[in-house]
Amino acid sequence: MKYGIVAFPSKKVQDFANSYRKRYDPHYALITPHMTVKGVFEADENEIKLIAEKVSTVVKNHKPFTLKTTKVSSFAPVTNAIYFNVQPTAELLKLNEDLNAIEYNDEESYSFVPHITIAQKMNSSEHDDILPQLKMIGVEFEEEIDRLHLLYQLEDGSWTAYETFRLSGAE
Amino acid sequence: MKYGIVAFPSKKVQDFANSYRKRYDPHYALITPHMTVKGVFEADENEIKLIAEKVSTVVKNHKPFTLKTTKVSSFAPVTNAIYFNVQPTAELLKLNEDLNAIEYNDEESYSFVPHITIAQKMNSSEHDDILPQLKMIGVEFEEEIDRLHLLYQLEDGSWTAYETFRLSGAE
């Protein structure tokens, strides 16, 4: 079974992101707008219990963090995905690092670029066409994230909730 | 903002339910297959914190329960919704009763019929046409539910995770 750990921004930011995702992101109906904190990994139902305990311990040791978006960017030419950038604060990078220190069944090797995807799976001409328009929208949001969610994927590609972890740490 | 409390069955049951929801349930893309334990209520962002604390206290005092489905039924003629029935065990009814004892901004007055919807919003002839077929599918599932999820609804109708509560009580 595939799992991932995400932060959901506020309803306001999710509604705003969805106004673009609805048109530009084929994953629109599979998951609500999110920032991935730990990318997809495989686990069976027994393994996930142990992993969830470890995640719980890590998250409990972190305090709520500020999610701040300032602009729209793109991962092109690596991949045609357009996103709200999220400031890679020291606290967010440390949270990701601590979560990655847990042993998962994956080989995640790319670096962590916190973001909220709003468009993906376009061909290059579509991408190049909409990027300048999307770059002009105002995406200055700043809010506190006080919890992470462990999700798993169903056969149809949609993601469902497994557990919530509160960022209750003092530092 | 609209909130609700649900139990998600196992991936196996969700995948099975989705194989029907995909065709027969226009809410298919808005939420993964679920059993509602406390129906929709309104709360603002401050109210929900207090309500979530109360829900947490209630859920903590209940132990995991058995979710057992035995057949496909319909709410017609009240509403054209078809569902996997879930056995209304004493423990499940008590959990619902205790959750309803919390003060919400709603006027829920109908009785609790635990179920997992697989088809809805059909006209009567569609309903009458597919019900006999759906009644023939085998839906004998039995599994343990050890957590509930508090969800909230975005403007596009989709539901996103707010918090998970573990049924960690001794009784």
Short mmCIF file of C-alpha atoms in Angstrom, two decimals:
data_model
loop_
_atom_site.label_atom_id
_atom_site.label_comp_id
_atom_site.label_asym_id
_atom_site.label_seq_id
_atom_site.Cartn_x
_atom_site.Cartn_y
_atom_site.Cartn_z
CA MET A 1 0.00 0.00 0.00
CA LYS A 2 1.27 3.49 -0.78
CA TYR A 3 1.55 6.07 1.96
CA GLY A 4 2.59 9.71 2.15
CA ILE A 5 2.75 12.47 4.76
CA VAL A 6 1.28 15.88 3.96
CA ALA A 7 0.24 19.19 5.48
CA PHE A 8 -3.09 20.60 4.37
CA PRO A 9 -3.14 24.41 4.26
CA SER A 10 -6.19 26.34 5.50
CA LYS A 11 -9.54 26.11 3.73
CA LYS A 12 -8.88 29.54 2.24
CA VAL A 13 -5.63 28.42 0.60
CA GLN A 14 -7.10 25.08 -0.44
CA ASP A 15 -10.10 26.76 -2.08
CA PHE A 16 -7.78 29.16 -3.88
CA ALA A 17 -5.47 26.37 -5.07
CA ASN A 18 -8.48 24.33 -6.21
CA SER A 19 -9.70 27.18 -8.41
CA TYR A 20 -6.59 26.43 -10.54
CA ARG A 21 -6.25 22.71 -9.90
CA LYS A 22 -9.77 22.15 -11.19
CA ARG A 23 -8.57 23.24 -14.63
CA TYR A 24 -4.92 22.31 -14.63
CA ASP A 25 -4.30 19.34 -12.33
CA PRO A 26 -5.58 15.86 -13.24
CA HIS A 27 -4.99 14.88 -9.59
CA TYR A 28 -7.62 17.41 -8.57
CA ALA A 29 -10.19 14.81 -7.55
CA LEU A 30 -7.69 12.39 -5.97
CA ILE A 31 -6.50 14.54 -3.08
CA THR A 32 -7.23 18.01 -1.73
CA PRO A 33 -4.53 20.72 -2.02
CA HIS A 34 -1.53 19.82 0.09
CA MET A 35 2.17 20.22 0.74
CA THR A 36 3.95 16.87 0.74
CA VAL A 37 6.33 16.60 3.67
CA LYS A 38 7.37 12.97 3.11
CA GLY A 39 6.89 11.56 -0.38
CA VAL A 40 5.28 8.28 -1.33
CA PHE A 41 6.54 5.08 0.29
CA GLU A 42 5.31 1.50 0.44
CA ALA A 43 4.23 -0.30 3.60
CA ASP A 44 1.93 -3.16 4.46
CA GLU A 45 -0.64 -2.93 7.24
CA ASN A 46 1.75 -4.17 9.91
CA GLU A 47 4.71 -2.08 8.81
CA ILE A 48 2.63 1.08 8.78
CA LYS A 49 1.77 0.71 12.46
CA LEU A 50 5.44 0.80 13.40
CA ILE A 51 6.19 3.63 10.96
CA ALA A 52 3.21 5.65 12.24
CA GLU A 53 4.54 5.33 15.79
CA LYS A 54 7.91 6.65 14.70
CA VAL A 55 6.30 9.49 12.74
CA SER A 56 4.23 10.34 15.79
CA THR A 57 7.38 10.58 17.91
CA VAL A 58 9.13 12.82 15.37
CA VAL A 59 6.14 15.14 14.87
CA LYS A 60 5.53 15.46 18.61
CA ASN A 61 9.04 16.84 18.96
CA HIS A 62 8.41 19.64 16.49
CA LYS A 63 6.37 22.75 17.12
CA PRO A 64 3.83 24.23 14.66
CA PHE A 65 5.52 25.88 11.69
CA THR A 66 4.74 28.82 9.43
CA LEU A 67 3.65 27.96 5.92
CA LYS A 68 4.43 30.98 3.79
CA THR A 69 3.86 31.15 0.06
CA THR A 70 5.11 34.04 -2.03
CA LYS A 71 4.95 33.11 -5.70
CA VAL A 72 4.10 30.61 -8.40
CA SER A 73 6.99 28.55 -9.78
CA SER A 74 7.52 25.56 -12.03
CA PHE A 75 9.60 22.39 -11.87
CA ALA A 76 10.11 22.53 -15.66
CA PRO A 77 12.14 21.28 -17.45
CA VAL A 78 12.45 18.42 -14.91
CA THR A 79 8.69 17.98 -14.86
CA ASN A 80 5.84 20.19 -16.05
CA ALA A 81 4.40 20.90 -12.63
CA ILE A 82 3.45 24.39 -11.47
CA TYR A 83 3.10 25.19 -7.79
CA PHE A 84 2.81 27.75 -5.01
CA ASN A 85 6.30 27.86 -3.59
CA VAL A 86 6.51 27.37 0.18
CA GLN A 87 9.39 29.04 1.98
CA PRO A 88 11.91 26.39 3.02
CA THR A 89 12.33 27.62 6.57
CA ALA A 90 14.86 25.97 8.86
CA GLU A 91 12.07 24.44 10.95
CA LEU A 92 10.34 22.91 7.90
CA LEU A 93 13.60 21.51 6.52
CA LYS A 94 14.43 20.01 9.91
CA LEU A 95 10.97 18.43 10.12
CA ASN A 96 11.44 16.87 6.68
CA GLU A 97 14.94 15.71 7.59
CA ASP A 98 13.76 14.10 10.82
CA LEU A 99 10.87 12.39 9.02
CA ASN A 100 13.24 11.11 6.34
CA ALA A 101 15.52 9.66 9.01
CA ILE A 102 12.81 7.06 9.68
CA GLU A 103 13.33 3.88 7.67
CA TYR A 104 10.80 3.57 4.85
CA ASN A 105 10.66 1.22 1.90
CA ASP A 106 11.69 3.83 -0.60
CA GLU A 107 14.69 5.33 -2.25
CA GLU A 108 13.92 9.00 -2.00
CA SER A 109 16.96 10.82 -3.25
CA TYR A 110 15.73 14.16 -4.53
CA SER A 111 16.01 17.23 -2.38
CA PHE A 112 13.01 18.68 -0.54
CA VAL A 113 11.40 21.65 -2.30
CA PRO A 114 8.28 22.47 -0.27
CA HIS A 115 5.37 23.35 -2.55
CA ILE A 116 1.64 23.13 -3.21
CA THR A 117 1.02 21.83 -6.74
CA ILE A 118 -1.68 23.58 -8.77
CA ALA A 119 -0.98 22.28 -12.30
CA GLN A 120 0.72 19.16 -13.67
CA LYS A 121 0.84 16.54 -16.45
CA MET A 122 0.65 19.14 -19.19
CA ASN A 123 2.63 18.92 -22.39
CA SER A 124 5.36 21.50 -22.80
CA SER A 125 3.40 23.90 -24.96
CA GLU A 126 0.47 23.94 -22.53
CA HIS A 127 2.90 24.43 -19.68
CA ASP A 128 4.72 27.28 -21.38
CA ASP A 129 1.40 28.84 -22.27
CA ILE A 130 -0.12 28.95 -18.78
CA LEU A 131 2.99 29.52 -16.66
CA PRO A 132 3.25 33.27 -17.37
CA GLN A 133 -0.46 33.72 -16.51
CA LEU A 134 -0.16 31.74 -13.29
CA LYS A 135 2.98 33.61 -12.30
CA MET A 136 0.91 36.78 -12.19
CA ILE A 137 -1.59 35.61 -9.56
CA GLY A 138 -1.06 36.83 -6.04
CA VAL A 139 -0.17 33.94 -3.74
CA GLU A 140 1.01 35.68 -0.62
CA PHE A 141 -0.29 33.51 2.17
CA GLU A 142 1.12 33.01 5.62
CA GLU A 143 -0.39 30.66 8.16
CA GLU A 144 0.44 28.28 10.96
CA ILE A 145 0.44 24.53 10.35
CA ASP A 146 -0.08 22.61 13.57
CA ARG A 147 -0.57 19.07 12.26
CA LEU A 148 0.51 16.58 9.59
CA HIS A 149 -1.56 13.81 8.04
CA LEU A 150 -0.49 10.32 7.06
CA LEU A 151 -2.55 9.27 4.02
CA TYR A 152 -2.75 6.11 1.93
CA GLN A 153 -3.75 5.53 -1.64
CA LEU A 154 -6.67 3.49 -2.91
CA GLU A 155 -6.63 1.50 -6.16
CA ASP A 156 -8.34 4.33 -8.07
CA GLY A 157 -5.51 6.70 -7.13
CA SER A 158 -7.42 8.66 -4.49
CA TRP A 159 -5.91 9.32 -1.06
CA THR A 160 -7.66 8.63 2.24
CA ALA A 161 -6.77 9.57 5.81
CA TYR A 162 -4.88 7.16 8.04
CA GLU A 163 -3.79 9.34 10.93
CA THR A 164 -3.21 12.92 12.08
CA PHE A 165 -0.15 13.99 14.04
CA ARG A 166 -0.10 17.20 16.05
CA LEU A 167 3.03 19.32 16.03
CA SER A 168 2.98 19.67 19.78
CA GLY A 169 6.69 20.00 20.53
CA ALA A 170 8.24 22.92 22.33
CA GLU A 171 10.90 23.52 19.71
CA MET B 1 -17.35 25.68 7.57
CA LYS B 2 -18.97 22.24 7.35
CA TYR B 3 -17.58 19.37 9.38
CA GLY B 4 -18.42 15.70 9.78
CA ILE B 5 -17.06 12.66 11.61
CA VAL B 6 -16.52 9.42 9.72
CA ALA B 7 -14.90 6.00 9.91
CA PHE B 8 -13.01 4.85 6.83
CA PRO B 9 -13.18 1.08 6.31
CA SER B 10 -10.09 -0.85 5.18
CA LYS B 11 -8.54 -0.31 1.76
CA LYS B 12 -10.11 -3.60 0.64
CA VAL B 13 -13.62 -2.43 1.47
CA GLN B 14 -12.99 1.08 0.11
CA ASP B 15 -11.69 -0.30 -3.19
CA PHE B 16 -14.72 -2.59 -3.43
CA ALA B 17 -17.16 0.23 -2.63
CA ASN B 18 -15.42 2.50 -5.14
CA SER B 19 -15.93 -0.03 -7.92
CA TYR B 20 -19.66 0.80 -7.59
CA ARG B 21 -19.39 4.44 -6.48
CA LYS B 22 -17.40 5.24 -9.60
CA ARG B 23 -20.50 4.49 -11.67
CA TYR B 24 -23.34 5.29 -9.31
CA ASP B 25 -22.29 7.96 -6.82
CA PRO B 26 -21.72 11.57 -7.92
CA HIS B 27 -19.89 12.13 -4.60
CA TYR B 28 -17.29 9.59 -5.71
CA ALA B 29 -14.53 12.17 -6.21
CA LEU B 30 -15.44 14.30 -3.18
CA ILE B 31 -14.68 11.80 -0.42
CA THR B 32 -13.40 8.24 -0.19
CA PRO B 33 -15.81 5.48 0.94
CA HIS B 34 -16.84 6.02 4.54
CA MET B 35 -19.37 5.41 7.28
CA THR B 36 -20.65 8.68 8.74
CA VAL B 37 -20.71 8.54 12.53
CA LYS B 38 -21.72 12.16 13.11
CA GLY B 39 -23.43 13.96 10.24
CA VAL B 40 -22.64 17.40 8.87
CA PHE B 41 -22.51 20.35 11.27
CA GLU B 42 -21.32 23.94 11.01
CA ALA B 43 -18.47 25.43 13.01
CA ASP B 44 -16.00 28.27 12.57
CA GLU B 45 -12.29 27.82 13.15
CA ASN B 46 -12.48 28.66 16.83
CA GLU B 47 -15.57 26.60 17.57
CA ILE B 48 -14.06 23.54 15.93
CA LYS B 49 -11.11 23.54 18.32
CA LEU B 50 -13.43 23.21 21.29
CA ILE B 51 -15.63 20.64 19.54
CA ALA B 52 -12.56 18.62 18.49
CA GLU B 53 -11.42 18.49 22.11
CA LYS B 54 -14.80 17.18 23.20
CA VAL B 55 -14.85 14.63 20.37
CA SER B 56 -11.36 13.52 21.38
CA THR B 57 -12.54 12.94 24.93
CA VAL B 58 -15.57 10.93 23.79
CA VAL B 59 -13.63 8.80 21.30
CA LYS B 60 -10.84 8.08 23.80
CA ASN B 61 -13.44 6.56 26.09
CA HIS B 62 -14.57 4.07 23.47
CA LYS B 63 -12.72 0.99 22.37
CA PRO B 64 -12.27 -0.13 18.73
CA PHE B 65 -15.50 -1.53 17.28
CA THR B 66 -16.37 -4.16 14.70
CA LEU B 67 -17.65 -2.89 11.38
CA LYS B 68 -19.70 -5.69 9.88
CA THR B 69 -21.54 -5.43 6.59
CA THR B 70 -23.93 -8.12 5.42
CA LYS B 71 -26.02 -6.79 2.57
CA VAL B 72 -26.92 -3.98 0.20
CA SER B 73 -29.95 -1.89 1.12
CA SER B 74 -31.65 1.31 0.01
CA PHE B 75 -33.07 4.36 1.77
CA ALA B 76 -35.80 4.62 -0.90
CA PRO B 77 -38.47 5.98 -0.90
CA VAL B 78 -37.03 8.54 1.58
CA THR B 79 -34.02 9.09 -0.65
CA ASN B 80 -32.60 7.13 -3.57
CA ALA B 81 -29.38 6.12 -1.86
CA ILE B 82 -28.05 2.55 -1.92
CA TYR B 83 -25.54 1.37 0.66
CA PHE B 84 -23.70 -1.46 2.36
CA ASN B 85 -25.58 -1.84 5.62
CA VAL B 86 -23.40 -1.78 8.74
CA GLN B 87 -24.62 -3.75 11.73
CA PRO B 88 -25.87 -1.32 14.38
CA THR B 89 -24.06 -2.95 17.27
CA ALA B 90 -24.59 -1.66 20.80
CA GLU B 91 -21.04 -0.25 20.88
CA LEU B 92 -21.51 1.66 17.62
CA LEU B 93 -24.87 3.08 18.69
CA LYS B 94 -23.39 4.18 22.00
CA LEU B 95 -20.47 5.85 20.22
CA ASN B 96 -22.90 7.75 17.99
CA GLU B 97 -25.05 8.66 20.99
CA ASP B 98 -22.06 9.97 22.95
CA LEU B 99 -20.84 11.97 19.95
CA ASN B 100 -24.32 13.45 19.45
CA ALA B 101 -24.40 14.52 23.09
CA ILE B 102 -21.76 17.13 22.23
CA GLU B 103 -23.30 20.47 21.33
CA TYR B 104 -23.01 21.19 17.60
CA ASN B 105 -24.63 23.86 15.47
CA ASP B 106 -27.08 21.49 13.88
CA GLU B 107 -30.52 20.06 14.29
CA GLU B 108 -29.89 16.42 13.60
CA SER B 109 -33.12 14.66 14.28
CA TYR B 110 -33.06 11.51 12.15
CA SER B 111 -32.07 8.22 13.68
CA PHE B 112 -28.64 6.69 13.10
CA VAL B 113 -28.57 3.99 10.43
CA PRO B 114 -24.90 3.07 10.01
CA HIS B 115 -24.04 2.55 6.34
CA ILE B 116 -21.50 2.98 3.54
CA THR B 117 -23.13 4.68 0.56
CA ILE B 118 -22.32 3.26 -2.87
CA ALA B 119 -25.00 4.91 -5.06
CA GLN B 120 -27.07 8.10 -4.75
CA LYS B 121 -28.76 11.00 -6.55
CA MET B 122 -30.41 8.72 -9.10
CA ASN B 123 -33.91 9.21 -10.36
CA SER B 124 -36.40 6.59 -9.26
CA SER B 125 -36.29 4.51 -12.42
CA GLU B 126 -32.48 4.31 -12.34
CA HIS B 127 -32.67 3.42 -8.68
CA ASP B 128 -35.26 0.72 -9.19
CA ASP B 129 -33.26 -0.62 -12.10
CA ILE B 130 -29.91 -1.06 -10.33
CA LEU B 131 -31.07 -1.95 -6.81
CA PRO B 132 -31.87 -5.61 -7.62
CA GLN B 133 -28.44 -6.01 -9.27
CA LEU B 134 -26.61 -4.42 -6.36
CA LYS B 135 -28.55 -6.50 -3.85
CA MET B 136 -26.97 -9.58 -5.39
CA ILE B 137 -23.35 -8.61 -4.75
CA GLY B 138 -21.63 -10.23 -1.79
CA VAL B 139 -20.81 -7.66 0.85
CA GLU B 140 -19.87 -9.77 3.83
CA PHE B 141 -17.06 -7.83 5.43
CA GLU B 142 -16.02 -7.78 9.06
CA GLU B 143 -13.19 -5.65 10.35
CA GLU B 144 -12.02 -3.64 13.31
CA ILE B 145 -12.26 0.15 13.25
CA ASP B 146 -9.79 1.74 15.66
CA ARG B 147 -10.09 5.43 14.70
CA LEU B 148 -12.49 8.14 13.56
CA HIS B 149 -11.70 11.15 11.37
CA LEU B 150 -13.01 14.69 11.65
CA LEU B 151 -13.23 16.13 8.13
CA TYR B 152 -14.22 19.49 6.72
CA GLN B 153 -15.63 20.49 3.38
CA LEU B 154 -14.01 22.78 0.80
CA GLU B 155 -15.98 25.09 -1.49
CA ASP B 156 -15.92 22.57 -4.33
CA GLY B 157 -17.65 20.00 -2.12
CA SER B 158 -14.59 17.84 -1.44
CA TRP B 159 -13.68 16.76 2.08
CA THR B 160 -10.26 17.14 3.66
CA ALA B 161 -8.80 15.79 6.90
CA TYR B 162 -8.84 17.87 10.06
CA GLU B 163 -8.01 15.34 12.76
CA THR B 164 -7.88 11.66 13.61
CA PHE B 165 -9.12 10.26 16.92
CA ARG B 166 -8.05 6.85 18.18
CA LEU B 167 -10.61 4.63 19.85
CA SER B 168 -8.29 3.87 22.69
CA GLY B 169 -10.75 3.32 25.52
CA ALA B 170 -10.95 0.19 27.58
CA GLU B 171 -14.67 -0.27 27.10
#
